[in-house]
Coordinates of C-alpha atoms in Angstrom, one line a residue:
Chain A
M178 CA 21.5 -12.4 8.3
K179 CA 23.6 -9.2 7.2
S180 CA 21.8 -5.9 8.8
G181 CA 20.8 -4.5 5.3
E182 CA 18.8 -7.5 4.6
L183 CA 15.4 -7.5 4.1
G184 CA 12.8 -10.3 4.4
K185 CA 12.5 -13.9 6.4
T186 CA 15.9 -16.3 6.6
F187 CA 15.4 -20.3 6.0
Q188 CA 18.3 -22.6 6.9
D189 CA 18.8 -25.7 4.9
G190 CA 15.9 -27.9 4.1
E191 CA 13.5 -25.9 6.0
I192 CA 9.8 -26.0 4.5
I193 CA 8.7 -22.7 3.4
I194 CA 5.6 -23.8 2.2
H195 CA 3.8 -27.1 2.8
Q196 CA 1.6 -28.5 -0.5
N197 CA -2.1 -28.3 0.6
D198 CA -1.7 -25.4 3.3
V199 CA -3.9 -22.5 2.2
G200 CA -2.0 -19.7 1.0
E201 CA -2.3 -15.9 1.9
C202 CA 0.9 -14.8 0.5
M203 CA 3.3 -15.0 -2.3
F204 CA 7.0 -14.9 -1.8
V205 CA 10.2 -13.5 -3.9
I206 CA 13.5 -14.8 -2.9
Q207 CA 16.1 -11.9 -2.1
S208 CA 19.1 -14.3 -2.1
G209 CA 19.8 -18.1 -2.0
Q210 CA 17.9 -21.4 -3.8
V211 CA 14.3 -23.3 -2.9
E212 CA 13.7 -26.3 -4.8
I213 CA 9.8 -26.7 -5.4
F214 CA 8.3 -30.2 -5.0
Q215 CA 5.0 -32.7 -4.9
N216 CA 4.3 -35.4 -2.9
K217 CA 3.0 -38.2 -5.4
N218 CA 2.2 -41.4 -4.2
K219 CA 4.0 -40.9 -1.1
R220 CA 7.5 -39.8 -3.3
E221 CA 8.8 -36.5 -3.6
V222 CA 8.8 -35.3 -7.4
R223 CA 11.0 -32.0 -8.1
L224 CA 9.0 -29.5 -10.0
A225 CA 11.4 -26.5 -10.2
T226 CA 14.6 -25.3 -8.5
L227 CA 14.1 -20.9 -8.2
K228 CA 17.0 -18.3 -7.1
S229 CA 17.1 -14.9 -6.0
G230 CA 14.7 -12.6 -8.1
D231 CA 12.5 -15.7 -8.8
F232 CA 8.8 -15.8 -6.8
F233 CA 6.9 -18.4 -5.9
G234 CA 3.2 -19.2 -3.8
E235 CA 1.6 -16.6 -6.7
M236 CA -1.1 -19.2 -7.4
A237 CA -2.5 -18.2 -3.8
I238 CA -3.0 -14.9 -4.8
F239 CA -5.0 -15.7 -8.1
D240 CA -7.2 -18.9 -6.7
H241 CA -8.8 -19.9 -3.8
E242 CA -6.8 -23.5 -3.7
V243 CA -4.7 -24.8 -1.6
R244 CA -1.0 -24.7 -2.0
S245 CA 0.0 -26.9 -5.3
A246 CA 3.5 -27.9 -3.9
S247 CA 5.7 -27.8 -1.0
V248 CA 8.9 -25.4 -1.0
R249 CA 12.1 -25.9 0.7
A250 CA 15.2 -24.0 1.1
L251 CA 18.3 -25.4 -0.4
G252 CA 20.9 -23.9 1.6
E253 CA 20.4 -20.9 3.6
V254 CA 17.6 -18.9 2.0
R255 CA 16.0 -15.1 2.1
V256 CA 12.4 -14.3 1.1
L257 CA 9.9 -11.9 1.4
T258 CA 6.2 -12.0 1.4
V259 CA 3.9 -10.3 -0.4
D260 CA 0.3 -10.4 1.3
K261 CA -2.5 -11.5 -0.8
K262 CA -4.9 -8.3 0.7
N263 CA -2.0 -5.7 0.0
F264 CA -1.2 -6.8 -3.1
L265 CA -4.6 -7.1 -4.8
K266 CA -5.4 -3.7 -3.2
R267 CA -2.9 -2.4 -5.1
V268 CA -3.6 -4.2 -8.3
H269 CA -7.0 -2.8 -8.2
E270 CA -5.6 0.9 -8.1
D271 CA -2.5 0.0 -10.4
P272 CA -3.4 -2.9 -12.8
S273 CA 0.0 -2.8 -14.8
L274 CA 1.5 -4.0 -11.2
A275 CA 0.7 -7.7 -12.0
Y276 CA 2.3 -7.4 -15.5
H277 CA 5.8 -8.8 -14.0
I278 CA 3.6 -11.5 -12.6
V279 CA 1.4 -12.4 -15.6
Q280 CA 4.8 -12.4 -17.8
T281 CA 6.4 -14.6 -15.4
M282 CA 3.4 -17.1 -15.3
S283 CA 3.2 -16.6 -19.1
Q284 CA 7.0 -18.0 -19.4
R285 CA 6.4 -20.6 -17.2
I286 CA 3.4 -21.7 -19.0
R287 CA 5.5 -21.8 -22.1
H288 CA 8.2 -24.0 -20.3
L289 CA 5.4 -26.6 -19.3
D290 CA 3.7 -26.2 -22.4
A291 CA 7.5 -27.4 -24.1
Q292 CA 8.3 -30.1 -21.1
N293 CA 4.5 -31.3 -22.0
T294 CA 5.1 -31.7 -25.6
R295 CA 8.5 -33.7 -24.9
I296 CA 6.8 -35.9 -22.8
K297 CA 3.9 -36.6 -24.9
A298 CA 6.4 -36.8 -28.0
A299 CA 8.4 -39.9 -25.5
D300 CA 5.0 -41.3 -25.1
R301 CA 4.0 -41.7 -28.7
R302 CA 8.2 -43.1 -29.4
N303 CA 7.6 -45.4 -26.9
W304 CA 4.2 -46.7 -27.8
D305 CA 5.6 -46.8 -31.7
K306 CA 8.3 -49.0 -30.4
R307 CA 6.3 -51.4 -28.4
P308 CA 6.8 -55.0 -28.8
E309 CA 4.1 -56.8 -31.2
V310 CA 3.0 -58.9 -28.0
Y311 CA 1.3 -55.7 -27.0
N312 CA 0.4 -54.7 -30.3
G313 CA -2.3 -57.3 -30.3
R314 CA -0.7 -59.5 -33.5
N315 CA 0.8 -62.1 -32.0
Chain B
M6 CA 30.9 4.0 -15.7
H7 CA 26.7 4.6 -16.0
K8 CA 26.7 8.0 -16.6
N9 CA 26.9 7.8 -20.2
A10 CA 25.7 4.3 -20.8
G11 CA 22.3 5.5 -21.9
S12 CA 19.8 4.5 -24.6
D13 CA 20.9 2.6 -28.0
F14 CA 18.1 4.6 -29.0
L15 CA 16.9 3.7 -32.6
V16 CA 16.7 7.3 -34.8
H17 CA 13.7 6.2 -37.2
K18 CA 12.8 8.0 -40.8
L19 CA 9.5 8.5 -39.0
T20 CA 6.4 7.5 -41.0
A21 CA 3.7 9.7 -41.7
T22 CA 1.7 8.3 -38.7
E23 CA 4.7 8.8 -36.4
R24 CA 4.8 12.5 -37.1
K25 CA 1.7 13.2 -37.0
S26 CA 1.7 11.3 -33.3
V27 CA 5.0 13.5 -32.6
R28 CA 3.5 16.8 -33.8
S29 CA 0.1 15.8 -32.0
K30 CA 0.1 15.8 -27.9
T31 CA 0.8 11.9 -27.8
L32 CA 4.0 10.0 -27.2
G33 CA 5.1 8.1 -30.2
N34 CA 8.3 6.8 -31.9
G35 CA 11.1 8.9 -32.1
S36 CA 9.5 11.3 -28.9
R37 CA 11.8 13.2 -27.0
V38 CA 11.6 13.5 -22.9
A39 CA 12.9 15.4 -20.3
V40 CA 12.8 15.1 -16.8
I41 CA 14.3 17.5 -14.3
G42 CA 15.5 16.1 -10.9
G43 CA 16.9 12.4 -10.9
G44 CA 15.9 11.6 -7.2
P45 CA 13.2 8.8 -6.8
A46 CA 10.3 10.4 -8.6
G47 CA 12.5 11.0 -11.6
S48 CA 14.2 7.9 -11.8
F49 CA 11.0 6.0 -11.0
F50 CA 9.0 8.0 -13.8
S51 CA 12.2 7.7 -16.4
Y52 CA 12.1 3.8 -15.9
F53 CA 8.5 3.1 -16.1
L54 CA 8.0 5.5 -19.4
L55 CA 10.7 3.5 -20.8
D56 CA 9.1 0.4 -19.3
L57 CA 5.8 1.3 -20.7
A58 CA 7.2 2.1 -23.9
Q59 CA 9.2 -1.2 -24.4
R60 CA 6.2 -3.1 -23.8
I61 CA 4.0 -1.7 -26.7
D62 CA 7.6 -1.2 -29.0
M63 CA 7.5 2.5 -28.5
H64 CA 10.8 3.6 -29.2
I65 CA 11.4 7.2 -26.8
Q66 CA 14.1 9.1 -25.6
V67 CA 14.5 10.1 -22.1
E68 CA 16.9 12.4 -20.9
I69 CA 17.2 13.1 -17.3
Y70 CA 18.8 16.2 -16.0
E71 CA 19.8 16.3 -12.4
P72 CA 23.3 18.3 -11.4
R73 CA 23.9 16.1 -8.3
D74 CA 26.1 13.1 -8.4
F75 CA 24.5 10.6 -5.6
F76 CA 27.9 8.4 -5.4
T77 CA 29.4 11.7 -3.2
P78 CA 29.3 11.4 0.5
G79 CA 27.8 14.6 1.9
P80 CA 25.1 17.3 1.1
K81 CA 26.6 17.4 -2.6
G82 CA 24.9 13.8 -3.2
C83 CA 22.3 14.0 -0.7
N84 CA 18.3 14.4 -1.2
M85 CA 17.6 15.3 2.5
C86 CA 15.3 12.6 4.1
G87 CA 14.8 10.3 6.6
G88 CA 15.1 7.5 4.1
I89 CA 12.6 4.8 5.4
I90 CA 11.6 2.6 2.4
S91 CA 7.9 1.3 3.7
E92 CA 6.4 -1.9 4.3
S93 CA 4.4 -1.5 1.0
L94 CA 6.6 -0.1 -1.1
V95 CA 8.8 -2.9 -0.5
Q96 CA 6.3 -5.4 -1.2
T97 CA 5.2 -3.5 -4.1
L98 CA 8.9 -3.4 -5.9
A99 CA 9.6 -6.8 -5.0
A100 CA 6.3 -7.5 -6.9
E101 CA 7.7 -5.4 -10.0
G102 CA 10.9 -7.2 -10.0
I103 CA 12.8 -4.4 -8.4
P104 CA 15.1 -6.1 -6.1
L105 CA 16.4 -3.6 -3.4
P106 CA 19.5 -5.5 -2.6
S107 CA 21.5 -5.1 1.0
G108 CA 24.0 -2.6 0.5
V109 CA 21.4 0.0 -0.9
I110 CA 19.2 -1.1 2.2
Q111 CA 21.4 -0.1 5.3
R112 CA 18.9 -1.8 7.8
G113 CA 16.2 -4.3 7.5
I114 CA 13.3 -3.0 10.0
D115 CA 11.3 -5.6 11.7
S116 CA 9.8 -3.3 14.6
Y117 CA 8.8 -0.3 15.7
L118 CA 9.4 0.9 19.5
L119 CA 6.9 3.0 20.6
H120 CA 8.5 5.4 23.8
T121 CA 6.3 7.9 25.5
D122 CA 6.6 9.1 29.4
T123 CA 4.5 6.6 30.4
G124 CA 7.1 3.4 29.2
S125 CA 8.2 2.1 25.8
V126 CA 6.2 -0.7 24.1
R127 CA 7.5 -2.6 21.0
I128 CA 5.1 -3.5 18.0
E129 CA 6.6 -6.2 15.6
T130 CA 6.1 -6.8 11.9
P131 CA 3.5 -9.3 11.2
L132 CA 5.2 -12.7 10.2
N133 CA 8.5 -11.2 12.1
E134 CA 10.0 -10.6 9.2
K135 CA 12.2 -7.6 8.2
R136 CA 9.9 -5.9 6.0
I137 CA 10.6 -1.7 6.0
G138 CA 14.1 -0.9 4.6
A139 CA 16.0 1.9 6.1
V140 CA 18.3 3.7 3.3
H141 CA 20.9 6.6 2.8
R142 CA 19.4 8.7 -0.2
G143 CA 22.8 9.7 -1.4
A144 CA 26.3 8.1 -0.8
G145 CA 26.5 8.8 3.2
P146 CA 26.6 11.8 5.5
K147 CA 29.5 13.9 4.7
D148 CA 32.5 12.6 6.4
S149 CA 31.3 9.1 5.9
E150 CA 33.5 6.2 3.8
G151 CA 31.3 6.5 1.1
T152 CA 32.1 3.6 -0.7
K153 CA 30.7 1.2 1.5
W154 CA 27.4 1.4 0.4
G155 CA 25.1 2.5 -2.4
G156 CA 22.6 5.3 -1.9
F157 CA 18.9 4.7 -2.5
D158 CA 18.7 7.8 -4.9
G159 CA 22.1 6.5 -7.1
Y160 CA 20.5 3.1 -7.3
L161 CA 17.1 3.9 -8.7
Q162 CA 19.3 6.3 -11.1
I163 CA 21.4 3.5 -12.7
L164 CA 17.8 1.1 -13.1
A165 CA 16.9 4.1 -15.0
I166 CA 19.9 4.2 -17.0
E167 CA 19.9 0.7 -17.9
K168 CA 16.4 1.2 -18.9
G169 CA 17.6 3.3 -21.3
A170 CA 17.4 6.9 -20.2
Q171 CA 20.2 9.4 -20.2
L172 CA 21.7 11.4 -17.5
H173 CA 23.1 14.9 -18.0
Q174 CA 24.5 15.9 -14.9
T175 CA 23.7 19.5 -15.4
R176 CA 21.2 22.0 -13.9
V177 CA 18.6 23.4 -16.3
E178 CA 18.2 27.3 -16.0
D179 CA 15.5 28.2 -18.1
V180 CA 12.4 26.8 -19.9
T181 CA 10.4 28.3 -22.3
F182 CA 8.1 27.5 -25.0
S183 CA 9.5 27.2 -28.6
D184 CA 6.5 26.5 -31.4
G185 CA 4.7 24.7 -28.5
Y186 CA 7.0 22.8 -27.3
P187 CA 8.8 23.2 -24.1
T188 CA 12.7 24.0 -24.3
L189 CA 15.0 24.1 -21.8
R190 CA 18.5 25.8 -21.4
S191 CA 21.1 24.0 -19.2
S192 CA 23.8 25.7 -17.2
N193 CA 26.4 24.2 -20.1
G194 CA 24.5 26.5 -22.2
Q195 CA 23.0 24.1 -24.2
T196 CA 19.2 24.5 -25.5
K197 CA 16.5 21.7 -26.3
S198 CA 13.2 21.3 -27.3
Y199 CA 11.1 18.0 -25.8
D200 CA 7.8 16.9 -26.6
L201 CA 7.4 16.5 -22.9
L202 CA 9.0 17.9 -19.9
A203 CA 8.6 16.1 -16.6
I204 CA 9.5 18.2 -13.3
T205 CA 10.5 15.8 -10.6
S206 CA 12.7 18.5 -8.7
G207 CA 11.6 18.4 -5.5
V208 CA 10.6 21.3 -3.3
N209 CA 14.0 21.9 -1.9
T210 CA 14.6 24.0 -5.1
N211 CA 14.8 27.0 -7.1
T212 CA 13.8 25.5 -10.1
L213 CA 10.3 25.8 -9.5
K214 CA 10.4 29.6 -9.9
I215 CA 11.2 28.8 -13.1
F216 CA 7.4 27.3 -14.1
Q217 CA 5.1 29.9 -11.9
N218 CA 6.9 32.7 -13.8
L219 CA 5.7 30.5 -17.2
N220 CA 2.1 31.4 -16.2
I221 CA 1.3 27.9 -16.7
G222 CA -1.4 27.6 -14.4
Y223 CA 1.2 25.9 -11.7
D224 CA 1.2 26.7 -8.6
P225 CA 4.1 24.9 -5.8
P226 CA 3.1 23.0 -2.8
K227 CA 3.0 24.6 0.8
T228 CA 5.9 23.1 2.8
T229 CA 7.2 23.3 6.3
R230 CA 10.9 22.8 7.6
T231 CA 11.7 19.6 9.0
L232 CA 14.9 18.6 11.0
I233 CA 17.1 15.6 10.1
R234 CA 20.1 14.6 11.9
E235 CA 22.7 11.9 11.0
Y236 CA 24.8 10.6 13.8
Y237 CA 27.9 8.0 13.6
L238 CA 27.1 5.4 16.1
G239 CA 29.4 2.5 14.3
Q240 CA 27.5 -1.1 13.8
K241 CA 27.9 -2.5 17.4
N242 CA 26.5 0.8 19.0
V243 CA 23.1 0.4 16.6
D244 CA 23.2 -2.9 17.2
D245 CA 23.3 -2.7 20.9
F246 CA 21.2 0.5 21.4
I247 CA 18.9 1.0 18.3
G248 CA 18.6 -2.6 16.8
T249 CA 16.4 -3.5 13.9
S250 CA 13.4 -1.1 15.4
M251 CA 12.6 2.2 14.0
H252 CA 12.1 4.1 17.8
V253 CA 9.3 6.5 17.5
F254 CA 8.4 9.2 20.3
L255 CA 5.0 10.2 21.7
L256 CA 6.1 13.1 23.8
D257 CA 4.7 16.3 25.0
I258 CA 7.2 19.0 22.8
P259 CA 5.7 21.8 21.4
R260 CA 6.0 21.9 17.4
I261 CA 6.9 18.6 17.1
K262 CA 4.5 16.2 15.5
F263 CA 6.1 13.2 14.7
A264 CA 9.7 12.3 16.1
A265 CA 11.8 9.4 15.2
L266 CA 15.1 7.4 15.5
I267 CA 15.8 5.5 12.0
P268 CA 19.1 3.0 12.4
K269 CA 21.0 2.4 9.7
E270 CA 24.0 0.1 9.5
D271 CA 27.0 2.4 11.3
Y272 CA 24.4 5.7 11.2
V273 CA 21.2 6.3 12.7
T274 CA 18.9 9.7 11.1
L275 CA 16.9 11.6 13.6
C276 CA 14.2 12.7 11.8
L277 CA 11.5 15.5 13.4
L278 CA 8.9 16.4 11.7
G279 CA 6.8 19.5 12.9
D280 CA 5.7 23.5 12.5
D281 CA 9.0 25.9 12.3
L282 CA 11.3 23.3 14.0
D283 CA 14.6 25.1 15.6
E284 CA 17.9 24.1 17.3
T285 CA 15.6 24.9 20.9
T286 CA 13.1 22.1 20.2
L287 CA 15.8 20.0 19.0
Q288 CA 17.4 20.4 22.3
I289 CA 14.2 19.8 24.2
F290 CA 13.7 16.5 22.5
L291 CA 17.7 15.2 23.0
N292 CA 17.4 16.2 26.7
C293 CA 14.7 13.7 27.1
P294 CA 15.5 10.4 29.1
Q295 CA 13.5 8.7 26.4
V296 CA 15.8 9.6 23.6
R297 CA 19.1 9.7 25.3
Q298 CA 18.3 6.2 26.7
C299 CA 18.8 5.3 22.7
F300 CA 22.3 6.5 22.3
P301 CA 25.7 5.5 24.6
P302 CA 25.7 7.1 28.0
D303 CA 28.5 9.3 26.9
F304 CA 27.7 9.7 23.4
D305 CA 27.5 13.7 21.9
L306 CA 24.4 14.5 20.5
Q307 CA 25.8 17.9 18.9
N308 CA 28.2 16.1 16.5
S309 CA 26.0 15.6 13.3
C310 CA 25.4 15.6 9.7
K311 CA 22.4 18.2 9.9
C312 CA 19.9 19.8 7.3
L313 CA 16.6 21.4 7.6
P314 CA 14.8 20.3 4.2
R315 CA 11.2 21.3 3.3
M316 CA 8.4 19.0 3.5
V317 CA 5.1 19.1 1.6
T318 CA 2.0 19.8 3.5
K319 CA -0.1 20.7 0.5
G320 CA 0.3 19.5 -2.9
S321 CA -0.2 21.2 -6.2
S322 CA -3.9 22.0 -7.2
Q323 CA -2.4 22.2 -10.7
P324 CA 0.4 19.8 -11.2
Y325 CA 0.0 19.7 -14.8
A326 CA 0.0 21.9 -18.1
D327 CA 0.3 21.4 -21.8
R328 CA 3.1 19.0 -22.3
M329 CA 4.2 19.7 -18.7
I330 CA 3.6 17.3 -15.5
F331 CA 5.1 17.7 -12.0
I332 CA 5.5 14.4 -10.3
G333 CA 6.2 13.6 -6.6
D334 CA 7.0 16.4 -4.2
C335 CA 6.7 18.9 -6.4
G336 CA 3.6 17.6 -7.6
V337 CA 1.5 15.8 -4.7
S338 CA 2.8 13.7 -2.2
R339 CA 1.4 12.3 1.3
L340 CA 1.7 14.2 4.3
Y341 CA 4.2 13.6 6.5
K342 CA 5.4 10.3 5.7
D343 CA 6.1 7.7 3.2
G344 CA 7.5 10.0 0.5
I345 CA 9.0 7.4 -1.3
G346 CA 6.1 5.5 -1.9
A347 CA 4.4 8.4 -2.4
A348 CA 6.8 9.5 -5.3
Y349 CA 6.7 5.8 -6.7
R350 CA 2.7 5.8 -7.4
C351 CA 2.7 9.5 -8.4
A352 CA 5.4 8.5 -11.3
K353 CA 3.7 5.3 -12.2
A354 CA 0.3 7.5 -12.4
A355 CA 2.2 9.7 -14.5
A356 CA 3.9 7.6 -17.1
T357 CA 0.9 5.2 -17.5
A358 CA -1.3 8.5 -18.4
C359 CA 1.4 9.6 -20.6
I360 CA 2.6 6.2 -22.7
F361 CA -1.5 5.4 -23.1
E362 CA -3.9 8.7 -22.8
G363 CA -1.6 11.7 -24.2
I364 CA 0.2 14.7 -22.4
S365 CA -1.8 17.7 -23.2
K366 CA -3.4 19.8 -20.1
D367 CA -6.9 17.9 -20.8
D368 CA -5.0 14.4 -20.9
F369 CA -3.3 14.7 -17.8
K370 CA -6.4 16.7 -16.0
Q371 CA -8.4 13.3 -17.3
Y372 CA -6.1 10.7 -16.4
Y373 CA -3.4 12.2 -14.0
W374 CA -5.6 14.6 -11.8
P375 CA -7.4 11.7 -10.3
F376 CA -4.6 10.2 -8.9
C377 CA -3.5 13.4 -7.2
K378 CA -7.1 14.2 -6.2
S379 CA -7.5 10.9 -4.3
M380 CA -3.8 11.8 -2.8
H381 CA -4.8 14.9 -1.8
R382 CA -8.4 13.6 -0.6
D383 CA -6.5 11.2 1.7
N384 CA -4.2 13.8 3.3
K385 CA -6.8 15.4 4.6
F386 CA -7.7 12.7 6.6
G387 CA -3.8 12.7 7.4
K388 CA -4.6 15.9 8.9
L389 CA -7.4 14.5 11.2
V390 CA -5.1 11.8 12.3
F391 CA -2.5 13.7 13.1
A392 CA -4.7 16.1 14.9
V393 CA -6.0 13.5 17.0
T394 CA -2.3 12.1 17.3
H395 CA -1.6 15.7 19.1
L396 CA -4.6 15.5 21.4
L397 CA -3.4 12.2 22.7
R398 CA 0.4 13.4 23.2
K399 CA -1.3 16.2 25.4
R400 CA -2.6 14.4 28.3
L401 CA -0.4 12.2 30.7
F402 CA -3.4 9.7 30.8
T403 CA -3.9 9.6 26.8
R404 CA -0.4 8.6 26.6
R405 CA -0.7 6.2 29.1
A406 CA -4.0 4.7 27.8
V407 CA -2.3 4.4 24.5
T408 CA 0.7 2.4 26.0
R409 CA -1.8 0.2 28.0
M410 CA -3.6 -0.8 25.0
V411 CA -0.9 -1.7 22.7
L412 CA 1.0 -3.8 25.7
S413 CA -2.7 -5.9 26.4
E414 CA -3.2 -6.2 22.6
Q415 CA 0.7 -8.1 22.3
N416 CA -1.1 -11.8 22.9
K417 CA -4.2 -10.9 20.9
E418 CA -4.3 -12.4 17.2
G419 CA -4.0 -10.2 14.4
K420 CA -7.5 -8.9 13.9
H421 CA -7.8 -7.8 17.5
R422 CA -4.6 -5.9 17.5
I423 CA -6.3 -2.3 16.3
M424 CA -4.2 0.1 18.5
S425 CA -0.8 -1.8 17.1
T426 CA -2.5 -1.9 13.7
V427 CA -3.6 2.1 13.8
L428 CA 0.3 3.1 15.1
W429 CA 2.1 0.7 13.0
D430 CA 0.2 1.9 10.1
M431 CA 0.8 5.5 11.1
F432 CA 4.5 4.9 11.8
T433 CA 5.4 3.4 8.6
G434 CA 3.2 4.7 6.3
S435 CA 1.9 1.2 4.8
A436 CA -1.9 2.6 4.8
S437 CA -3.9 5.0 3.7
Y438 CA -4.9 7.6 6.1
K439 CA -8.4 7.0 5.2
D440 CA -8.2 3.7 6.1
I441 CA -6.2 4.3 9.5
F442 CA -8.8 6.8 10.1
L443 CA -12.0 4.3 9.5
L444 CA -10.1 1.4 11.3
T445 CA -10.4 4.0 14.7
L446 CA -14.0 4.5 14.4
Q447 CA -14.8 0.3 14.8
P448 CA -16.8 0.2 18.1
I449 CA -14.5 -2.3 19.5
F450 CA -11.7 -0.3 19.6
L451 CA -13.4 3.0 20.8
I452 CA -14.8 0.8 23.2
S453 CA -11.3 -0.4 24.3
F454 CA -9.9 2.3 24.6
F455 CA -12.4 4.6 26.2
Q456 CA -11.8 1.7 29.1
H457 CA -8.1 1.7 29.0
I458 CA -8.3 5.6 29.5
I459 CA -10.4 5.3 32.6
S460 CA -8.0 2.7 33.8
A461 CA -4.8 4.8 32.7
L462 CA -6.9 7.4 35.3
W463 CA -6.5 5.5 38.3
N464 CA -3.2 3.9 37.6
G465 CA -0.1 5.5 36.9
T466 CA 2.6 2.4 36.1
I467 CA 5.1 2.7 34.2
Y468 CA 5.3 0.1 31.0
N469 CA 8.1 -1.1 29.3
N470 CA 8.5 -4.4 27.0
S471 CA 11.3 -2.8 24.8
M472 CA 13.3 -5.6 25.9
R473 CA 15.2 -6.5 22.3

């Protein structure tokens, strides 16, 4: 770690967030990359890769649910934590502080909407192409 | 490269509504804003003013007047300050989406070392993370190789310019009102009128005299001298002797209210706060063994870049007028600590008032002054906290009690480390003075501290857990 770096360094493969843990902070990537994944039926499903400047774990700031996914370092990565209590206190003083996070969350919802639409369209195509035997006509 | 990269501002043919908005005391499309001073307060204000305007599709023109070049090493490009980005500001800027790259951050700080004549104790950051940034305000001390790093003020200036601000590297000689609009005469002879004038010049300037003579009700802040020295140690010596800790000294030296050594990459900044500090006080401090041990044995402490900047002790009681707003040190600031964090908060409060409310004296009184008042109120708690610290510093047994209590807390859970938290918040400027004061009123804290005072009266052990 260089002398002028902020945050904490995680090595390749190290878990930064465990799915289902209780979260009290969000993270901002200072350098490097992380991957976000969920464990579903004992299999890992990669949801996204984030890079320097991106943040993750923000849902723990706004709701009282456990972490929805795990986050792992992809190579050496350095992250800075933003404490829930300090952050929310500042947001109450200056609501516009949340703008950047809301803007990014809005972009992520758009991305998810597009992904959802693609999946539903593919499902529909598969349904239309289904063999007659499944169509109850044979 | 960035100096002329200003905005691609679209000059509109103004509609009737827009003209009305410009003539009235609000900002609208086509409004022109001048900012006197390109330090953190000026750059933050310009950045957020443009950012908020862009969010609501308002096109305004922001021009920063700053004669200094923050990319030149030495006094010409320096804003004379210890250069600490507090834990709360580091986190807030991260949430804003404003990164603090290494290079601008000279050293990430993960702990504080409290030195007293009864021993030294270390207070770690939560999560053992580097959450405090040490920066050079300019391009580095005199005789330094300035190209090695970027100064903090220069970095913020670039952010403001990239947002669309224009930089005039010239001094403002005079300000008058012309047809109700503030009009600037700069040292290059140009005269220009603006819809709004933001003054962010700090207190180490003669510019503020212009506004005292304008009879607008502005009274400049009360100040005191501080003493700053920058010592070149080289990276290895900084690593070996100072490390990634800020060293804070609780020593009974008259007139010194706060003393700290702040590690940068190759340099160490000595920062003394107090009343009318002079060379004699400095020499008494430098000769303390607790200070000498932070430097290589044969190091010459007389050879340094030095300055005696002014620091605000009481903010202005009216930091605004019609179409004029005073931001940062020349308006209000936090007592002794976190001046850059105060400049950020002040600049954002000012930008929000200007964009969403108005730019008349009444608008500022209603929407900007409450923020200033809250900072004034908190500084009163700060004076109380520093007065208590002064009393603790005066007696050997109270200094010993503080050291013992911090040491005894090291193995406890976070919420039970009240003395460590109080000192941490005080040194870092991360919490408000009111919060710090209320923390010290907790019965559990008072009982525990009383027990340590009793114990310190009977036991004169010297403590040390300062091993890195």
